XYZ file of C-alpha atoms in Angstrom:
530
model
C 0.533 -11.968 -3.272
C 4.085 -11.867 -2.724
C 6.108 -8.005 -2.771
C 9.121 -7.473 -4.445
C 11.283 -4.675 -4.308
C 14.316 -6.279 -5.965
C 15.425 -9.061 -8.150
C 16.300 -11.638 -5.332
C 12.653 -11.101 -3.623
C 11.286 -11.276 -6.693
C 12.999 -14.500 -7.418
C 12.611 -16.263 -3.766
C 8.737 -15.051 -4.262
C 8.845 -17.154 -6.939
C 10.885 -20.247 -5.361
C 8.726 -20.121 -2.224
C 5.783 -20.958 -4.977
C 3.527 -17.531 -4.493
C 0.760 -16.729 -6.846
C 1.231 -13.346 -7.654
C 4.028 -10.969 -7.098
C 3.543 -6.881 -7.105
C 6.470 -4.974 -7.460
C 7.201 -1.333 -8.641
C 9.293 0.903 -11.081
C 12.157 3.041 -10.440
C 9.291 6.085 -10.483
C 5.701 6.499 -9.291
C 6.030 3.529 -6.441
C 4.203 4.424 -2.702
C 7.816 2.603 -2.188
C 10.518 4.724 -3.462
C 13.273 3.383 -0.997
C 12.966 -0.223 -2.388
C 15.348 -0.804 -5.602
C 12.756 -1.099 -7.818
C 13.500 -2.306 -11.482
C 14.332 -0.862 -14.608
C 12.095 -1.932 -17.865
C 14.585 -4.423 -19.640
C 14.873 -6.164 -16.171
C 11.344 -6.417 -14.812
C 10.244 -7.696 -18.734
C 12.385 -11.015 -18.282
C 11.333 -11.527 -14.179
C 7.994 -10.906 -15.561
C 8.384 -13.435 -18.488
C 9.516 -16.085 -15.846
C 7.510 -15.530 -13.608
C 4.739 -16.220 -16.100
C 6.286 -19.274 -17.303
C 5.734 -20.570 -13.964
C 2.331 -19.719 -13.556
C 2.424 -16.685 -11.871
C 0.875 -13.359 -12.008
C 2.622 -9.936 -11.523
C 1.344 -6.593 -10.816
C 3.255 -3.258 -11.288
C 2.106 -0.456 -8.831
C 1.600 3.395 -10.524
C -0.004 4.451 -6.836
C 1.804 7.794 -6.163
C -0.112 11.284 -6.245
C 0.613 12.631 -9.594
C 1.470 15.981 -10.468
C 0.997 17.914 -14.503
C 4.845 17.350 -15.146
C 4.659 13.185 -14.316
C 1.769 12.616 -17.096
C 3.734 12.143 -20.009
C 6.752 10.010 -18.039
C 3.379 7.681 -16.618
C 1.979 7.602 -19.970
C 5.345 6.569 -21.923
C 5.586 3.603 -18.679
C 2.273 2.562 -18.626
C 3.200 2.041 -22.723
C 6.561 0.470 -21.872
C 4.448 -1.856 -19.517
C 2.303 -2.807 -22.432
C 4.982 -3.082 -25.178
C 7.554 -4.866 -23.314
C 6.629 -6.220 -19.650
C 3.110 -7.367 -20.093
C 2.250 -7.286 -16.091
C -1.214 -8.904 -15.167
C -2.622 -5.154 -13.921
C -1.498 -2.394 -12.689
C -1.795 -0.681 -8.825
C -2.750 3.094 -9.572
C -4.030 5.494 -6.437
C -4.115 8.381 -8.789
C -7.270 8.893 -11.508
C -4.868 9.719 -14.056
C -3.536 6.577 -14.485
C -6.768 5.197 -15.790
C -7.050 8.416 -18.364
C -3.566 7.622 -19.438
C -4.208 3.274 -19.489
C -7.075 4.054 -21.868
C -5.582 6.654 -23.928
C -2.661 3.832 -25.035
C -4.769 1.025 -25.377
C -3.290 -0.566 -22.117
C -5.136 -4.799 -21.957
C -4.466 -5.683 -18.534
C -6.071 -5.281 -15.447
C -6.468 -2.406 -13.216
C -6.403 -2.298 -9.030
C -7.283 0.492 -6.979
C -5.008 0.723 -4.328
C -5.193 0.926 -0.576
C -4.017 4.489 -0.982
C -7.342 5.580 -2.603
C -8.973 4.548 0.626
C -11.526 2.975 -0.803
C -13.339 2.459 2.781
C -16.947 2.006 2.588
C -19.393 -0.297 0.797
C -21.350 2.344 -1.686
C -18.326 3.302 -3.246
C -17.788 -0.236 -4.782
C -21.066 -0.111 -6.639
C -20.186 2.361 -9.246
C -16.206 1.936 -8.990
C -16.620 -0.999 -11.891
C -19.254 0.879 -13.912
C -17.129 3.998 -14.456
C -13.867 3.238 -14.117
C -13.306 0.064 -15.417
C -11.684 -1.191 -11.765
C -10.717 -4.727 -11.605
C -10.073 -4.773 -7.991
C -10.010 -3.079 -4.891
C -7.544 -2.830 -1.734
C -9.420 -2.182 1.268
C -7.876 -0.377 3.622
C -5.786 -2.801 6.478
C -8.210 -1.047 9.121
C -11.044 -3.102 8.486
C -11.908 -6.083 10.795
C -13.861 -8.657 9.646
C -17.490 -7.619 9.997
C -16.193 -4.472 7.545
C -14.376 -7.017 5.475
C -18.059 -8.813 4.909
C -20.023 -5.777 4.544
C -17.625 -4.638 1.675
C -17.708 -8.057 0.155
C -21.738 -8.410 0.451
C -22.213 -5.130 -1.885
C -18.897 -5.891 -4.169
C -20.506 -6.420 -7.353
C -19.808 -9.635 -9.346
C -16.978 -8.292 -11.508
C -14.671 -6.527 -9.023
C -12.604 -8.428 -6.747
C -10.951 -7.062 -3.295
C -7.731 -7.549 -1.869
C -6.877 -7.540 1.443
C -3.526 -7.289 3.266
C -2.710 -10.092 5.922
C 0.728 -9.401 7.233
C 3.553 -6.568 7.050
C 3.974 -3.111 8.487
C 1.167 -0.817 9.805
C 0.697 2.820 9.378
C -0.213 5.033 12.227
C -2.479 6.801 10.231
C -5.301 5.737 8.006
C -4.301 4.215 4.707
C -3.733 7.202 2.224
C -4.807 9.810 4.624
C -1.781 10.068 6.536
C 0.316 13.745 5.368
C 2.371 13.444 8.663
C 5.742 12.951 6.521
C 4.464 15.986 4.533
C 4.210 18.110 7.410
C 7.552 17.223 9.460
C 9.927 15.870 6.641
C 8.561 17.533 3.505
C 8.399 14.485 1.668
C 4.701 12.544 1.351
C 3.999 9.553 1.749
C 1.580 9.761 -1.211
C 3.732 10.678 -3.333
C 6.270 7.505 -2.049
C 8.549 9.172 -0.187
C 7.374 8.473 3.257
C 10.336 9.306 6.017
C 8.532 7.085 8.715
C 7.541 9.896 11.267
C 5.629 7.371 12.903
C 9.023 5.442 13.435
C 10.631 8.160 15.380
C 11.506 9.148 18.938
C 9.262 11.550 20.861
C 9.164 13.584 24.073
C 7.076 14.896 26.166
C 6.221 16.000 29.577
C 10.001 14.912 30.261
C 9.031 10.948 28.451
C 10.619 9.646 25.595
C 9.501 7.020 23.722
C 8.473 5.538 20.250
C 4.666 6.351 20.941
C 3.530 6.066 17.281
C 5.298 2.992 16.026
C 3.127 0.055 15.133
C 3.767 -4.148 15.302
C 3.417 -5.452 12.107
C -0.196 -6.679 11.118
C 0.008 -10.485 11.376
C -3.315 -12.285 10.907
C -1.426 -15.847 11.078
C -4.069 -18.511 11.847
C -7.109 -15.886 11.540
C -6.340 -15.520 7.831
C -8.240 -18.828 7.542
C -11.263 -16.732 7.786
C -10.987 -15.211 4.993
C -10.866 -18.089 3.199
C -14.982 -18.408 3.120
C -15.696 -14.545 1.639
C -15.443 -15.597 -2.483
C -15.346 -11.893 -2.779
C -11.523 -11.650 -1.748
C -9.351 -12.935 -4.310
C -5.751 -11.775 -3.381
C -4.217 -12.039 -0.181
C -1.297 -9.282 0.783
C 1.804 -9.314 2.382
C 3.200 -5.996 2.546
C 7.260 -5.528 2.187
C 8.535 -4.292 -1.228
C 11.377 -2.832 1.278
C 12.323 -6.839 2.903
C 14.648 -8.622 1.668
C 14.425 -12.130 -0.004
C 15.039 -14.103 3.442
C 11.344 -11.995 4.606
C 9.218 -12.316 1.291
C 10.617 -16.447 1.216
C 9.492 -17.271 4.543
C 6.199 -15.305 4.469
C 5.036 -16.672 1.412
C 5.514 -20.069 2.561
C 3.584 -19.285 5.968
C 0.625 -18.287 4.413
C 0.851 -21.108 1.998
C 0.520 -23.429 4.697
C -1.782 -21.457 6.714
C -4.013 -21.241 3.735
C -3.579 -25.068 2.314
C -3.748 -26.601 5.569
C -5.186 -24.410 7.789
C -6.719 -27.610 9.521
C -3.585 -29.461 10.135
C -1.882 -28.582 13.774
C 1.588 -29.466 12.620
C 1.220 -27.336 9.313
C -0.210 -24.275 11.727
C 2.807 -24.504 13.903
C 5.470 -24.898 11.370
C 3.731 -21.519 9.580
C 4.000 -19.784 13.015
C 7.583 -20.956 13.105
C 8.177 -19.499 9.644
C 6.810 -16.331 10.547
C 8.457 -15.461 13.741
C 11.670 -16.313 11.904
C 10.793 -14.242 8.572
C 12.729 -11.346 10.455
C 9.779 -8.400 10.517
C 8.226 -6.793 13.092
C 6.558 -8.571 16.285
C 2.873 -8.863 15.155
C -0.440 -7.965 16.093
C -4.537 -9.218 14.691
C -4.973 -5.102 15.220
C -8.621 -4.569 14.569
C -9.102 -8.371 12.469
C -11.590 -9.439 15.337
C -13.946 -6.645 16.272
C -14.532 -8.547 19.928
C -10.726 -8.923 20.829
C -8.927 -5.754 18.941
C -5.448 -5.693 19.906
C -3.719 -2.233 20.180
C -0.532 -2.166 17.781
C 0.972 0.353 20.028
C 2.946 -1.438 23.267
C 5.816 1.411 24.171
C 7.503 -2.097 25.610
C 7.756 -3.670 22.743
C 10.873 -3.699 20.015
C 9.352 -2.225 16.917
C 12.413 -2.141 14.942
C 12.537 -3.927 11.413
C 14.284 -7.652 12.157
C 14.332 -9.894 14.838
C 15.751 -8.360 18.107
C 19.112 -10.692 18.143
C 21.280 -8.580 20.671
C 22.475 -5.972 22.794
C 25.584 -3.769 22.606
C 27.898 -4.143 25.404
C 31.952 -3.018 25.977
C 33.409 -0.043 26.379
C 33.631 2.836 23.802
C 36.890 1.880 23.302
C 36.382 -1.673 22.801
C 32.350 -2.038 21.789
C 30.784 -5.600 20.529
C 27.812 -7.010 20.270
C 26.710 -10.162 22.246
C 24.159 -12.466 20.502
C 21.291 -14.544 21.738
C 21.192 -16.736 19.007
C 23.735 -18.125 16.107
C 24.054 -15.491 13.549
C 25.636 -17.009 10.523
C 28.445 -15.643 7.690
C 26.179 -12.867 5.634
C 23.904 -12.324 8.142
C 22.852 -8.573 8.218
C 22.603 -7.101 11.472
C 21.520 -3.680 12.108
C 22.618 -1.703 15.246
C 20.004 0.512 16.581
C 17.401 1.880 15.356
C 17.248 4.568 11.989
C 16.822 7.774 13.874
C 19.672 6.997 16.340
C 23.035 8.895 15.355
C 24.562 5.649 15.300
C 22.448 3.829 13.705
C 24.700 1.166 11.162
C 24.319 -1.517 9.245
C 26.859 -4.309 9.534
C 27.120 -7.887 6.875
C 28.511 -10.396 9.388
C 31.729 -12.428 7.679
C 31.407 -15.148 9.813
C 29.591 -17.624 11.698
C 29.452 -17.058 15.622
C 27.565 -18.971 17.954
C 25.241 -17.756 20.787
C 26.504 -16.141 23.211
C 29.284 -15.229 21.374
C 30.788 -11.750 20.859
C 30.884 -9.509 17.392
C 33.580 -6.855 17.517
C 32.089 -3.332 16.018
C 34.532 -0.389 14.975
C 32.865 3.317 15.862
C 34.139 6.753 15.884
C 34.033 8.038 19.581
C 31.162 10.392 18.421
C 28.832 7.708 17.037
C 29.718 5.004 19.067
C 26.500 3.186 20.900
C 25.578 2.944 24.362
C 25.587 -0.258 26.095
C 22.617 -1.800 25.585
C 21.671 -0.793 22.505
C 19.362 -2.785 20.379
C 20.761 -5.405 17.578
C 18.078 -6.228 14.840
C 18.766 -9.331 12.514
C 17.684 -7.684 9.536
C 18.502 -10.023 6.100
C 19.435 -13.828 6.281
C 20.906 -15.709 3.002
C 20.623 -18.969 3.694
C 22.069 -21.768 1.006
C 18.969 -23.814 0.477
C 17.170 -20.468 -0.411
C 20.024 -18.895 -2.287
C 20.763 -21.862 -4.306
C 17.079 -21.802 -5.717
C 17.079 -18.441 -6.143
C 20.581 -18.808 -8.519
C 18.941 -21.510 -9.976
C 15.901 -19.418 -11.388
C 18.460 -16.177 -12.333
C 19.920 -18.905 -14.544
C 16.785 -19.091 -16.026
C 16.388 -15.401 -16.480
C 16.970 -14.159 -20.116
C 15.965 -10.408 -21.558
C 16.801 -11.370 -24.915
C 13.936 -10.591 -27.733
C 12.046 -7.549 -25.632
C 14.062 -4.775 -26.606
C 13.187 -5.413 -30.985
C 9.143 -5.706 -29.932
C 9.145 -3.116 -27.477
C 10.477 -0.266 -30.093
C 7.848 -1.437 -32.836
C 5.157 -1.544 -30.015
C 5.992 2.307 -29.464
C 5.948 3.138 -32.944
C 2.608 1.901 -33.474
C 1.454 3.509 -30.760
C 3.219 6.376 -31.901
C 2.238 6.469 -35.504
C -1.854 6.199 -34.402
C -1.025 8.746 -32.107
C -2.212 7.193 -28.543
C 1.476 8.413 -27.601
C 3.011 11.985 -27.792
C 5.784 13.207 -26.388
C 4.224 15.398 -24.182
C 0.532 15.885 -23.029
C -1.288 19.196 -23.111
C -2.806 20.415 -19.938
C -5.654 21.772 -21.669
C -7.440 24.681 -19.769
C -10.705 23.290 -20.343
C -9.809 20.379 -18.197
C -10.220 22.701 -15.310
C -13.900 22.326 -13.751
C -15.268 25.912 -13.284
C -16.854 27.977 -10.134
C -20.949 26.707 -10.177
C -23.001 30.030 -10.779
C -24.894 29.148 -7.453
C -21.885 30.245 -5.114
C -18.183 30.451 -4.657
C -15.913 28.442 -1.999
C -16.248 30.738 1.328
C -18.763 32.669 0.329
C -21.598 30.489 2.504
C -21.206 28.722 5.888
C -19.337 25.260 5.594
C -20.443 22.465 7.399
C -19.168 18.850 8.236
C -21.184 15.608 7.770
C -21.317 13.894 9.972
C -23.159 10.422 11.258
C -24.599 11.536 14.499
C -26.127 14.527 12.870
C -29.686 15.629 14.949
C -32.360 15.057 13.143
C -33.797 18.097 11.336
C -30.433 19.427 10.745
C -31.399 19.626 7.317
C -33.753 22.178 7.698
C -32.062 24.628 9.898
C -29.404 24.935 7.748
C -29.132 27.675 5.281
C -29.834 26.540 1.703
C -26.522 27.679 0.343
C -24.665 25.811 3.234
C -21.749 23.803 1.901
C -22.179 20.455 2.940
C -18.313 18.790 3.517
C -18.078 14.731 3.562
C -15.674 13.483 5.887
C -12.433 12.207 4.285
C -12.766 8.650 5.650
C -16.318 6.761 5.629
C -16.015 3.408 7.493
C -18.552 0.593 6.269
C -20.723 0.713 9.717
C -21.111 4.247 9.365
C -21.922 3.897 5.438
C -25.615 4.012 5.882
C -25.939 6.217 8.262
C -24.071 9.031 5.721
C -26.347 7.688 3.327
C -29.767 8.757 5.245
C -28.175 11.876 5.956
C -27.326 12.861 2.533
C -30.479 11.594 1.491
C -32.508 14.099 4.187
C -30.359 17.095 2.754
C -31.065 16.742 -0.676
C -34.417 16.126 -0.235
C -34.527 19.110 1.678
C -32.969 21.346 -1.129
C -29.339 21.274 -0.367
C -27.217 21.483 -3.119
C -23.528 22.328 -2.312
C -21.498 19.314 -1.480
C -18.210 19.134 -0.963
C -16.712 15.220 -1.629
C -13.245 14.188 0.062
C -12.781 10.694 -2.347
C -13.940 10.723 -5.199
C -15.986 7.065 -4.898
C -18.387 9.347 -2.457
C -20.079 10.690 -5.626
C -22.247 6.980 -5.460
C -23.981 8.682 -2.512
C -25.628 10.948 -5.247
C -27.927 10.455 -8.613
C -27.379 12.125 -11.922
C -30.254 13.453 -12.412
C -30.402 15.403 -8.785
C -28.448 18.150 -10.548
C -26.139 19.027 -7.402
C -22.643 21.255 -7.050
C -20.505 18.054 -6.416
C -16.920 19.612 -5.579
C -13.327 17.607 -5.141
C -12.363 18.401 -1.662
C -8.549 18.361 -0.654
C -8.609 14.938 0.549
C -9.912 13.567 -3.207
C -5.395 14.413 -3.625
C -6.075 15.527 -7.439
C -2.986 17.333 -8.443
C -3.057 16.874 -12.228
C -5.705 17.845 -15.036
C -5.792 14.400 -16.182
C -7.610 13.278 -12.842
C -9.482 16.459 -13.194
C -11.134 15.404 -16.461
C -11.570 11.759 -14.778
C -13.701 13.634 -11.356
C -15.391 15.543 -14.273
C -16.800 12.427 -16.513
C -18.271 10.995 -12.960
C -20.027 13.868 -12.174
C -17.921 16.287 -10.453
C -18.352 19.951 -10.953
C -14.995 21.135 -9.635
C-alpha cells in the first residue's frame, strides 16, 4: 500500500507497480500538510489507477466535530457518486453513521488512529460495525502481531505498517501538539512537537525525534500470518522520488525475499528513497531497537551536506552528486533558517552550492543539508507518460444525478440535525464524581474486587496491549462478578470485555475522542450508556 499525498506520488505509486494506493481529501485527512486532491481530480487518478489493477483508499480519519457532519456526509457521497475508492480510512464513529445513512458500497478500515490495540476488540469490531479491516497500531512486534491475527475473525483483515515515520507517542493517543501548538494531531494538524529542539539541565537536543520504522528484510515475516492483507508505507507528505523507490523495495523484498541480490538491491532502494535513517523498533521482541539515538540525523532526506563559508559568502559543500531539480533542504524546520532550495544544476561531489541569506537568518557553519525530493528522468518520464493517460471527462454528468438521487430519497440533506436525544443520559445509579474513581489495571491484587466500594467507578486504561489483554479480561471478569457496575471505557472496542445481558453503566471516557452526536448514537447502539 503505496501513500499519496499528490498527483505525482500518486502516479509514480502507480509506475513503481503498487497494489493499493491511500490518499486523502483536501478535509478530514490525519495529513492536512500533504496537497491532498480535490474531487474532479482524485475521480480520474482513481479511474486509472483501477484500470491498472489497482486499489485506492481515501482516508476520513480525523476527530470530528457537530459542524463537519454534513461536509463528511456530502464527501463520503461525492466518494460514492463520482470517485468510487475501494474503502475508506475513518478513526471517527461517525463516519460509519454517515457511510450507511448514503448507501456508501465500498469497504471500510479502521484506522491506526482508533488504536485498535488488543485482541478482544477485533471479535465484535465486524459484528457491529461492519469493519472491513483493521490498522494495528506500528507498536506491535511480532508476537502482538500473531496474537491479533490468531483471534481476527475470518472476515476482517489487518493492516500493518512496515516503513515511514514514527510517532513518539502511541498511535492516536498522542495530544502533545494539542497541548504546546494548539493544533491536534487527531484532528490532522499535527505541528511535530516530537520534531523539535529541547533543553534541559543546560542540554539541548532533539530527545523525542524518532528514525523511521524500517522493517526491510524482517517484513518477510509477515508474509506467513494470512491474517494481514495490506502492507503500509507511511508518507502521504514524500514526494514521488520516496513513494517510487519504497514501493519497489518492498516489492522485491516481498517477491523475492529469498534471493540475496534482490535483498540487497531493495536495501539499496531504500537507503536512497530519501526518508529517515531506520530502525526494526519493537518488530522483534528479543532484539528491540530504541528509535531514539540523540546522534543520529533525524531530519526528513538523506543527510547530503554541511554549510560552510562565511556569512558573507555561505555555500553548501556536498558529499555526493546532487543533480539539476534536486531539492535540498537547509536545516532543520524549527531552525530560524530553516529553507528550502530546488538546485538548477548539476554539481558533483565535493563541489560547492552558493546560498543567498539575510545576515539575520543566515546558517552557522556546519549546519545540516537534507536531500529532500529527487526527479529523476526514467521516473519522471513514466510518470508523464501515465498523466497522459489521465482524463476527468464523463464524472462530473454522473456525479450530479448520483446526488440527486440521493437527494430525492432523502439519504442526503443539506444539513444534519444534532438531535438532543442523541445525547446518552446520567445512569440513575450515580453521577461522574460523585463515587471514588479507580484505574484498571493488570497487576491488580487479588481481592481488589471486594474491597472496593460497590459504587466505585471502575476506569479502563486508554491503551490495552495484546499481552496484557487477558489479564484485563480476568480482572473485569472478578469485578462484575463481584457486583461492580460503573465502568468507565477509554475506546470504544473495550465494550467486547462486557455481555449484554450483564446490565452495566458502560460510559465513553475522554480517550474514546467522541466529539460529535453522530458517534454518540454509534457508542449508544453498542451498548454504551453515556
Amino acid at each position: 500500500m503505496a501513500p499519496a499525498g499528490s498527483r505525482d506520488s500518486f502516479l509514480a505509486a502507480i509506475a513503481a507497480g503498487t497494489d493499493a494506493i491511500y490518499c486523502g481529501l483536501k478535509q478530514f485527512s490525519a495529513r492536512m500538510e500533504a496537497k491532498n486532491f480535490q474531487f474532479e481530480e482524485l475521480a480520474g487518478l482513481v479511474d486509472l489507477a483501477h484500470q491498472k489493477g489497482i486499489q485506492v483508499f481515501v482516508t476520513l480519519n480525523t476527530v470530528l466535530k457537530p459542524d463537519d457532519l454534513t461536509d463528511v456526509q456530502h464527501a463520503i457521497a461525492d466518494l460514492q457518486a463520482m470517485v468510487h475508492p475501494d474503502a475508506l480510512i475513518f478513526q471517527d464513529l461517525a463516519v460509519v453513521h454517515l457511510a450507511q445513512k448514503i448507501g456508501y458500497t465500498g469497504e471500510i478500515y479502521i484506522s491506526t488512529l482508533a488504536n485498535v490495540s488488543f485482541p478482544t476488540g477485533l471479535q465484535m469490531i465486524h459484528r457491529q460495525l461492519g469493519a472491513d479491516r483493521v490498522v494495528i497500531p506500528r507498536e506491535l512486534d511480532i508476537d502482538e502481531i500473531r496474537l491479533m491475527a490468531q483471534s481476527c475473525p475470518p472476515e476482517l483483515g489487518l493492516e500493518v505498517f512496515i516503513h515511514g515515520a514514527l510517532c513518539y507517542g502511541v498511535s492516536g493517543r498522542c495530544y502533545w501538539s494539542s497541548f504546546l501548538g494548539g493544533k491536534s494531531g487527531l484532528r490532522g494538524r499535527c505541528v511535530q512537537p516530537c520534531r523539535r529542539r529541547y533543553t534541559q539541565s543546560g542540554k539541548s537536543g532533539r530527545f523525542f525525534s524518532c528514525a523511521d520504522l524500517s522493517m526491510d528484510v524482517l517484513a518477510k515475516v509477515l508474509l506467513d500470518i494470512p491474517q494481514i492483507r495490506g502492507w503500509k508505507i507511511e508518507g502521504r507528505k514524500k514526494g514521488p522520488h520516496y513513494v517510487y523507490h519504497t514501493v519497489k523495495a518492498y516489492k522485491l523484498l516481498r517477491d523475492h525475499h529469498r534471493d540475496p541480490e534482490s535483498r540487497k538491491e531493495a536495501l539499496y532502494l531504500l537507503e536512497y528513497a530519501l526518508g529517515r535513517s531506520g530502525t526494526h523498533y519493537r518488530f522483534l521482541p528479543q532484539r528491540p531497537q530504541s528509535p531514539i539515538q540523540e546522534t543520529r540525523q533525524t531530519g526528513s532526506g538523506l543527510l547530503i551536506g554541511r554549510v560552510t563559508g562565511s556569512p558573507h559568502n555561505p555555500g553548501i559543500v556536498v558529499d555526493r552528486n546532487v543533480y539539476a531539480n534536486d531539492m535540498l533542504r537547509v536545516g532543520y524546520e524549527d531552525d530560524p533558517f530553516h529553507v528550502l532550495k530546488r538546485i538548477g544544476r548539476d554539481v558533483p561531489a565535493k563541489g560547492k552550492i552558493p546560498l543567498s541569506f539575510s545576515s539575520n537568518a543566515c546558517p552557522p557553519n556546519g549546519a545540516a543539508v537534507f536531500l529532500t525530493d529527487r526527479r529523476e528522468k526514467t521516473m519522471m518520464d513514466e510518470i508523464q507518460q501515465l498523466g497522459r493517460e489521465l482524463t476527468t471527462e464523463n464524472f462530473v454528468k454522473p456525479h450530479k444525478a448520483r446526488l440527486a438521487e440521493l437527494t430525492f430519497q432523502g439519504r442526503l440533506s443539506r444539513s444534519l440535525p444534532i438531535r438532543d436525544q442523541w445525547v446518552g443520559r446520567t445512569p440513575e445509579s450515580g453521577k461522574p464524581g460523585a463515587h471514588t474513581g479507580i484505574w484498571i489495571t493488570p497487576d491488580m491484587n487479588p481481592g481488589a474486587e471486594k474491597r472496593l466500594h460497590k459504587d466505585s467507578w471502575l476506569w479502563l486504561p486508554p491503551v490495552i496491549w495484546p499481552k496484557t489483554d487477558s489479564a484485563h479480561d480476568q480482572i473485569i471478569r472478578r469485578m462484575v462478578t463481584s457486583g461492580h457496575r460503573n465502568f468507565v471505557l477509554n475506546a470504544p472496542w473495550q465494550i467486547a470485555f462486557f455481555q449484554p445481558s450483564e446490565r452495566l453503566n458502560l460510559w465513553a471516557g475522554p480517550f474514546c475522542n467522541v466529539a460529535n452526536p453522530a458517534a454518540i448514537q454509534m457508542l449508544q447502539s453498542m451498548g454504551f450508556a453515556v
